[in-house]
């Protein structure tokens, strides 16, 4: 079996930012493809889904796990061309919605007039949907265990942990931390993972100055969590569009000086466990 890989297709938060000043780290919003052998497990459907789409030649199925349904995490979905292939299938799962709301209806709503010219029924791939209760565990394929945890975010969000052959990876976005001590339940959830991908929208300085209460976290809070959970590697993710390449280079330098097993995720990066 091929070694697992993590492909970062969209690493921004909040809004796309395709300007030349942001080209090094990229401007696509959240979308990550975790590939175990031939099994593609995709975190979120931001505009990075367009880049993922162009990489899917020959792929017949993906499992799409949504953290939540804020625009930056779903706005790539209506443009997902793979869904016009009748031989393609996509299973979408979400756990953040309140009782009585369903992910199928929410995704269909993205494609209703006057927002979009075609309804979801125009897709002729096999689309399926599952609503789960955050906190539940399930299995994908034969041997990929999925854990879920509720994150502190406006309208709710789900954090995920995948434990599969050769790779354990946690996807923790969007989240607002509480104080300087990591949430012990979250530290246990990410414990010993090979890779922690975390909402690093801000720096601690920005958080204290203006970002408290906005529902997002900082790279320093992510690093405190990574250390509390003894994770193997820490990926700085969900970059604020206000952070151009110069600002991201400064964050990368400061973060890697503090923790050697840390990196800034950027669009197009393919990461493999050592
Ligand atoms: Zn977001
Ligand atoms: Zn959000």
mmCIF file of C-alpha atoms in Angstrom, residues 21-260:
data_model
loop_
_atom_site.group_PDB
_atom_site.id
_atom_site.type_symbol
_atom_site.label_atom_id
_atom_site.label_comp_id
_atom_site.label_asym_id
_atom_site.label_seq_id
_atom_site.Cartn_x
_atom_site.Cartn_y
_atom_site.Cartn_z
ATOM 1 C CA UNK A 21 1.175 39.513 -2.319
ATOM 2 C CA UNK A 22 -0.286 36.234 -0.982
ATOM 3 C CA UNK A 23 0.947 33.893 -3.729
ATOM 4 C CA UNK A 24 3.641 32.077 -1.737
ATOM 5 C CA UNK A 25 1.223 30.653 0.863
ATOM 6 C CA UNK A 26 -1.836 30.767 -1.399
ATOM 7 C CA UNK A 27 -5.293 32.243 -1.361
ATOM 8 C CA UNK A 28 -7.688 29.260 -1.432
ATOM 9 C CA UNK A 29 -9.930 28.631 1.572
ATOM 10 C CA UNK A 30 -10.019 25.408 3.574
ATOM 11 C CA UNK A 31 -9.691 22.089 1.765
ATOM 12 C CA UNK A 32 -7.336 19.219 2.643
ATOM 13 C CA UNK A 33 -7.147 15.757 1.066
ATOM 14 C CA UNK A 34 -5.857 12.971 3.325
ATOM 15 C CA UNK A 35 -5.022 9.961 1.161
ATOM 16 C CA UNK A 36 -4.638 6.475 2.622
ATOM 17 C CA UNK A 37 -3.730 4.183 -0.272
ATOM 18 C CA UNK A 38 -6.533 4.949 -2.748
ATOM 19 C CA UNK A 39 -8.961 6.277 -0.141
ATOM 20 C CA UNK A 40 -9.447 10.052 -0.226
ATOM 21 C CA UNK A 41 -10.778 11.677 2.938
ATOM 22 C CA UNK A 42 -11.308 15.393 2.366
ATOM 23 C CA UNK A 43 -11.622 17.993 5.107
ATOM 24 C CA UNK A 44 -13.897 20.847 4.024
ATOM 25 C CA UNK A 45 -15.002 22.246 0.680
ATOM 26 C CA UNK A 46 -13.638 25.792 0.531
ATOM 27 C CA UNK A 47 -12.314 27.222 -2.722
ATOM 28 C CA UNK A 48 -9.364 24.808 -2.423
ATOM 29 C CA UNK A 49 -11.835 22.185 -3.623
ATOM 30 C CA UNK A 50 -11.295 23.583 -7.150
ATOM 31 C CA UNK A 51 -7.615 22.648 -6.957
ATOM 32 C CA UNK A 52 -8.451 19.243 -5.445
ATOM 33 C CA UNK A 53 -10.961 18.730 -8.284
ATOM 34 C CA UNK A 54 -8.170 19.081 -10.850
ATOM 35 C CA UNK A 55 -6.139 16.398 -9.027
ATOM 36 C CA UNK A 56 -8.861 13.749 -8.957
ATOM 37 C CA UNK A 57 -8.405 12.095 -12.392
ATOM 38 C CA UNK A 58 -9.104 8.396 -11.964
ATOM 39 C CA UNK A 59 -10.474 8.764 -8.433
ATOM 40 C CA UNK A 60 -13.949 7.209 -8.062
ATOM 41 C CA UNK A 61 -14.924 8.209 -4.529
ATOM 42 C CA UNK A 62 -14.193 10.701 -1.781
ATOM 43 C CA UNK A 63 -15.424 10.997 1.783
ATOM 44 C CA UNK A 64 -15.974 14.678 2.572
ATOM 45 C CA UNK A 65 -15.916 15.604 6.273
ATOM 46 C CA UNK A 66 -17.174 19.112 6.992
ATOM 47 C CA UNK A 67 -15.975 21.026 10.043
ATOM 48 C CA UNK A 68 -18.987 23.323 9.643
ATOM 49 C CA UNK A 69 -20.828 25.248 6.951
ATOM 50 C CA UNK A 70 -19.506 28.810 7.135
ATOM 51 C CA UNK A 71 -18.914 30.080 3.587
ATOM 52 C CA UNK A 72 -15.143 29.656 3.592
ATOM 53 C CA UNK A 73 -15.577 25.904 4.247
ATOM 54 C CA UNK A 74 -18.298 25.109 1.675
ATOM 55 C CA UNK A 75 -18.149 27.713 -1.101
ATOM 56 C CA UNK A 76 -16.176 25.398 -3.419
ATOM 57 C CA UNK A 77 -18.954 22.808 -3.411
ATOM 58 C CA UNK A 78 -21.269 24.257 -6.126
ATOM 59 C CA UNK A 79 -18.263 24.371 -8.519
ATOM 60 C CA UNK A 80 -17.073 20.808 -7.814
ATOM 61 C CA UNK A 81 -16.935 19.427 -11.375
ATOM 62 C CA UNK A 82 -16.272 15.833 -10.256
ATOM 63 C CA UNK A 83 -19.945 15.769 -9.249
ATOM 64 C CA UNK A 84 -20.932 15.850 -12.929
ATOM 65 C CA UNK A 85 -19.297 12.421 -13.390
ATOM 66 C CA UNK A 86 -21.897 9.636 -13.004
ATOM 67 C CA UNK A 87 -19.080 7.231 -12.110
ATOM 68 C CA UNK A 88 -17.984 9.382 -9.165
ATOM 69 C CA UNK A 89 -19.388 9.218 -5.653
ATOM 70 C CA UNK A 90 -19.070 11.578 -2.703
ATOM 71 C CA UNK A 91 -20.259 10.955 0.850
ATOM 72 C CA UNK A 92 -20.641 14.145 2.890
ATOM 73 C CA UNK A 93 -20.731 14.034 6.685
ATOM 74 C CA UNK A 94 -21.296 16.814 9.219
ATOM 75 C CA UNK A 95 -21.957 16.927 12.945
ATOM 76 C CA UNK A 96 -22.241 20.599 13.868
ATOM 77 C CA UNK A 97 -25.852 21.290 12.929
ATOM 78 C CA UNK A 98 -28.561 21.723 15.556
ATOM 79 C CA UNK A 99 -31.266 19.070 15.988
ATOM 80 C CA UNK A 100 -33.710 19.128 13.077
ATOM 81 C CA UNK A 101 -31.286 20.582 10.517
ATOM 82 C CA UNK A 102 -29.734 18.350 7.880
ATOM 83 C CA UNK A 103 -26.529 18.719 5.915
ATOM 84 C CA UNK A 104 -28.166 17.662 2.633
ATOM 85 C CA UNK A 105 -30.636 20.556 2.868
ATOM 86 C CA UNK A 106 -27.895 23.022 3.853
ATOM 87 C CA UNK A 107 -25.697 22.040 0.872
ATOM 88 C CA UNK A 108 -28.690 22.134 -1.494
ATOM 89 C CA UNK A 109 -29.456 25.608 -0.135
ATOM 90 C CA UNK A 110 -26.072 26.836 -1.383
ATOM 91 C CA UNK A 111 -27.257 26.114 -4.921
ATOM 92 C CA UNK A 112 -30.699 27.689 -4.713
ATOM 93 C CA UNK A 113 -31.588 30.864 -6.607
ATOM 94 C CA UNK A 114 -30.608 33.648 -6.401
ATOM 95 C CA UNK A 115 -27.242 32.345 -5.132
ATOM 96 C CA UNK A 116 -26.491 29.866 -7.903
ATOM 97 C CA UNK A 117 -27.875 29.107 -11.371
ATOM 98 C CA UNK A 118 -28.177 25.314 -11.064
ATOM 99 C CA UNK A 119 -29.781 23.232 -8.303
ATOM 100 C CA UNK A 120 -27.868 20.419 -6.628
ATOM 101 C CA UNK A 121 -30.028 17.915 -8.563
ATOM 102 C CA UNK A 122 -27.997 18.814 -11.709
ATOM 103 C CA UNK A 123 -25.092 16.815 -10.278
ATOM 104 C CA UNK A 124 -25.208 13.267 -11.601
ATOM 105 C CA UNK A 125 -22.527 11.712 -9.399
ATOM 106 C CA UNK A 126 -23.723 9.581 -6.504
ATOM 107 C CA UNK A 127 -24.061 12.024 -3.603
ATOM 108 C CA UNK A 128 -24.852 10.794 -0.116
ATOM 109 C CA UNK A 129 -25.134 12.589 3.206
ATOM 110 C CA UNK A 130 -24.837 11.618 6.847
ATOM 111 C CA UNK A 131 -25.618 13.768 9.871
ATOM 112 C CA UNK A 132 -23.878 12.570 13.009
ATOM 113 C CA UNK A 133 -23.845 13.868 16.555
ATOM 114 C CA UNK A 134 -20.545 15.528 17.321
ATOM 115 C CA UNK A 135 -18.614 13.309 19.719
ATOM 116 C CA UNK A 136 -19.537 10.149 17.798
ATOM 117 C CA UNK A 137 -16.892 7.844 16.374
ATOM 118 C CA UNK A 138 -17.140 5.954 13.097
ATOM 119 C CA UNK A 139 -15.033 3.951 10.664
ATOM 120 C CA UNK A 140 -14.288 4.862 7.031
ATOM 121 C CA UNK A 141 -13.329 2.075 4.645
ATOM 122 C CA UNK A 142 -12.158 -0.975 6.534
ATOM 123 C CA UNK A 143 -9.636 0.520 8.892
ATOM 124 C CA UNK A 144 -9.704 4.314 9.253
ATOM 125 C CA UNK A 145 -11.092 5.286 12.644
ATOM 126 C CA UNK A 146 -12.671 8.740 12.864
ATOM 127 C CA UNK A 147 -13.067 10.613 16.148
ATOM 128 C CA UNK A 148 -15.060 13.853 16.431
ATOM 129 C CA UNK A 149 -15.126 16.635 19.024
ATOM 130 C CA UNK A 150 -17.159 19.847 19.407
ATOM 131 C CA UNK A 151 -15.143 23.039 18.921
ATOM 132 C CA UNK A 152 -15.818 26.431 20.483
ATOM 133 C CA UNK A 153 -16.918 28.387 17.392
ATOM 134 C CA UNK A 154 -19.856 30.586 16.437
ATOM 135 C CA UNK A 155 -22.653 28.302 15.117
ATOM 136 C CA UNK A 156 -20.554 25.284 16.141
ATOM 137 C CA UNK A 157 -17.807 23.316 14.409
ATOM 138 C CA UNK A 158 -16.529 19.751 14.508
ATOM 139 C CA UNK A 159 -12.900 18.734 15.033
ATOM 140 C CA UNK A 160 -11.772 15.439 13.529
ATOM 141 C CA UNK A 161 -9.143 12.837 14.246
ATOM 142 C CA UNK A 162 -8.278 10.153 11.680
ATOM 143 C CA UNK A 163 -6.343 7.077 12.804
ATOM 144 C CA UNK A 164 -5.464 4.959 9.786
ATOM 145 C CA UNK A 165 -2.574 2.838 8.532
ATOM 146 C CA UNK A 166 0.628 4.854 8.887
ATOM 147 C CA UNK A 167 -0.937 8.194 9.820
ATOM 148 C CA UNK A 168 -2.957 9.811 12.591
ATOM 149 C CA UNK A 169 -4.055 13.363 11.781
ATOM 150 C CA UNK A 170 -6.219 15.901 13.627
ATOM 151 C CA UNK A 171 -8.117 18.713 11.905
ATOM 152 C CA UNK A 172 -9.063 21.349 14.474
ATOM 153 C CA UNK A 173 -10.666 24.394 12.852
ATOM 154 C CA UNK A 174 -12.535 26.700 13.395
ATOM 155 C CA UNK A 175 -12.031 27.210 17.134
ATOM 156 C CA UNK A 176 -11.547 29.939 19.715
ATOM 157 C CA UNK A 177 -9.256 28.943 22.582
ATOM 158 C CA UNK A 178 -9.922 29.952 26.183
ATOM 159 C CA UNK A 179 -6.926 31.316 28.053
ATOM 160 C CA UNK A 180 -3.343 30.143 28.035
ATOM 161 C CA UNK A 181 -3.950 26.572 29.204
ATOM 162 C CA UNK A 182 -5.120 24.182 26.453
ATOM 163 C CA UNK A 183 -8.501 22.506 26.922
ATOM 164 C CA UNK A 184 -7.588 19.144 28.540
ATOM 165 C CA UNK A 185 -10.287 17.290 26.577
ATOM 166 C CA UNK A 186 -8.896 18.657 23.314
ATOM 167 C CA UNK A 187 -5.321 17.848 24.388
ATOM 168 C CA UNK A 188 -6.424 14.255 25.026
ATOM 169 C CA UNK A 189 -8.241 14.159 21.667
ATOM 170 C CA UNK A 190 -5.114 15.178 19.702
ATOM 171 C CA UNK A 191 -2.712 13.225 21.926
ATOM 172 C CA UNK A 192 0.239 11.612 20.102
ATOM 173 C CA UNK A 193 -1.185 12.367 16.645
ATOM 174 C CA UNK A 194 1.372 12.435 13.848
ATOM 175 C CA UNK A 195 -0.037 15.758 12.615
ATOM 176 C CA UNK A 196 -2.177 18.485 14.192
ATOM 177 C CA UNK A 197 -3.727 20.969 11.738
ATOM 178 C CA UNK A 198 -5.047 23.959 13.722
ATOM 179 C CA UNK A 199 -6.897 27.275 13.283
ATOM 180 C CA UNK A 200 -4.078 29.848 13.472
ATOM 181 C CA UNK A 201 -6.015 32.836 12.154
ATOM 182 C CA UNK A 202 -4.245 35.282 14.431
ATOM 183 C CA UNK A 203 -1.167 35.884 16.521
ATOM 184 C CA UNK A 204 -1.552 36.161 20.311
ATOM 185 C CA UNK A 205 -0.831 39.888 19.962
ATOM 186 C CA UNK A 206 -3.649 40.357 17.415
ATOM 187 C CA UNK A 207 -5.975 38.259 19.537
ATOM 188 C CA UNK A 208 -5.421 40.437 22.594
ATOM 189 C CA UNK A 209 -5.672 43.652 20.550
ATOM 190 C CA UNK A 210 -8.841 43.036 18.519
ATOM 191 C CA UNK A 211 -9.710 39.415 17.763
ATOM 192 C CA UNK A 212 -11.092 38.087 21.050
ATOM 193 C CA UNK A 213 -14.639 36.781 20.583
ATOM 194 C CA UNK A 214 -14.334 36.322 16.819
ATOM 195 C CA UNK A 215 -14.360 32.511 17.090
ATOM 196 C CA UNK A 216 -10.765 31.893 16.023
ATOM 197 C CA UNK A 217 -7.440 31.029 17.585
ATOM 198 C CA UNK A 218 -3.730 31.816 17.329
ATOM 199 C CA UNK A 219 -0.617 29.943 16.264
ATOM 200 C CA UNK A 220 0.704 30.269 19.799
ATOM 201 C CA UNK A 221 -2.451 28.617 21.220
ATOM 202 C CA UNK A 222 -2.066 25.878 18.593
ATOM 203 C CA UNK A 223 1.525 25.334 19.658
ATOM 204 C CA UNK A 224 0.514 25.143 23.328
ATOM 205 C CA UNK A 225 -2.052 22.485 22.354
ATOM 206 C CA UNK A 226 0.493 20.638 20.189
ATOM 207 C CA UNK A 227 2.908 20.507 23.134
ATOM 208 C CA UNK A 228 0.195 19.508 25.650
ATOM 209 C CA UNK A 229 -0.862 16.679 23.326
ATOM 210 C CA UNK A 230 2.720 15.664 22.418
ATOM 211 C CA UNK A 231 1.822 15.628 18.720
ATOM 212 C CA UNK A 232 4.454 14.687 16.174
ATOM 213 C CA UNK A 233 4.025 17.709 13.905
ATOM 214 C CA UNK A 234 2.051 20.934 14.061
ATOM 215 C CA UNK A 235 0.621 22.623 10.945
ATOM 216 C CA UNK A 236 -0.264 26.318 11.106
ATOM 217 C CA UNK A 237 -3.509 26.620 9.103
ATOM 218 C CA UNK A 238 -6.564 28.842 8.336
ATOM 219 C CA UNK A 239 -4.418 31.918 7.736
ATOM 220 C CA UNK A 240 -6.086 35.285 7.972
ATOM 221 C CA UNK A 241 -6.218 37.073 4.576
ATOM 222 C CA UNK A 242 -4.704 40.111 6.346
ATOM 223 C CA UNK A 243 -1.475 38.084 6.607
ATOM 224 C CA UNK A 244 0.375 38.521 3.317
ATOM 225 C CA UNK A 245 3.514 36.528 2.448
ATOM 226 C CA UNK A 246 5.725 38.896 4.453
ATOM 227 C CA UNK A 247 3.558 38.449 7.539
ATOM 228 C CA UNK A 248 3.382 34.655 7.021
ATOM 229 C CA UNK A 249 7.174 34.444 6.621
ATOM 230 C CA UNK A 250 7.524 36.255 9.961
ATOM 231 C CA UNK A 251 5.079 33.825 11.637
ATOM 232 C CA UNK A 252 6.937 30.856 10.112
ATOM 233 C CA UNK A 253 10.294 32.126 11.396
ATOM 234 C CA UNK A 254 9.003 32.818 14.900
ATOM 235 C CA UNK A 255 7.053 29.536 15.165
ATOM 236 C CA UNK A 256 9.798 27.242 13.858
ATOM 237 C CA UNK A 257 12.315 28.909 16.191
ATOM 238 C CA UNK A 258 10.051 27.891 19.091
ATOM 239 C CA UNK A 259 9.175 24.409 17.839
ATOM 240 C CA UNK A 260 11.189 22.542 15.247
#
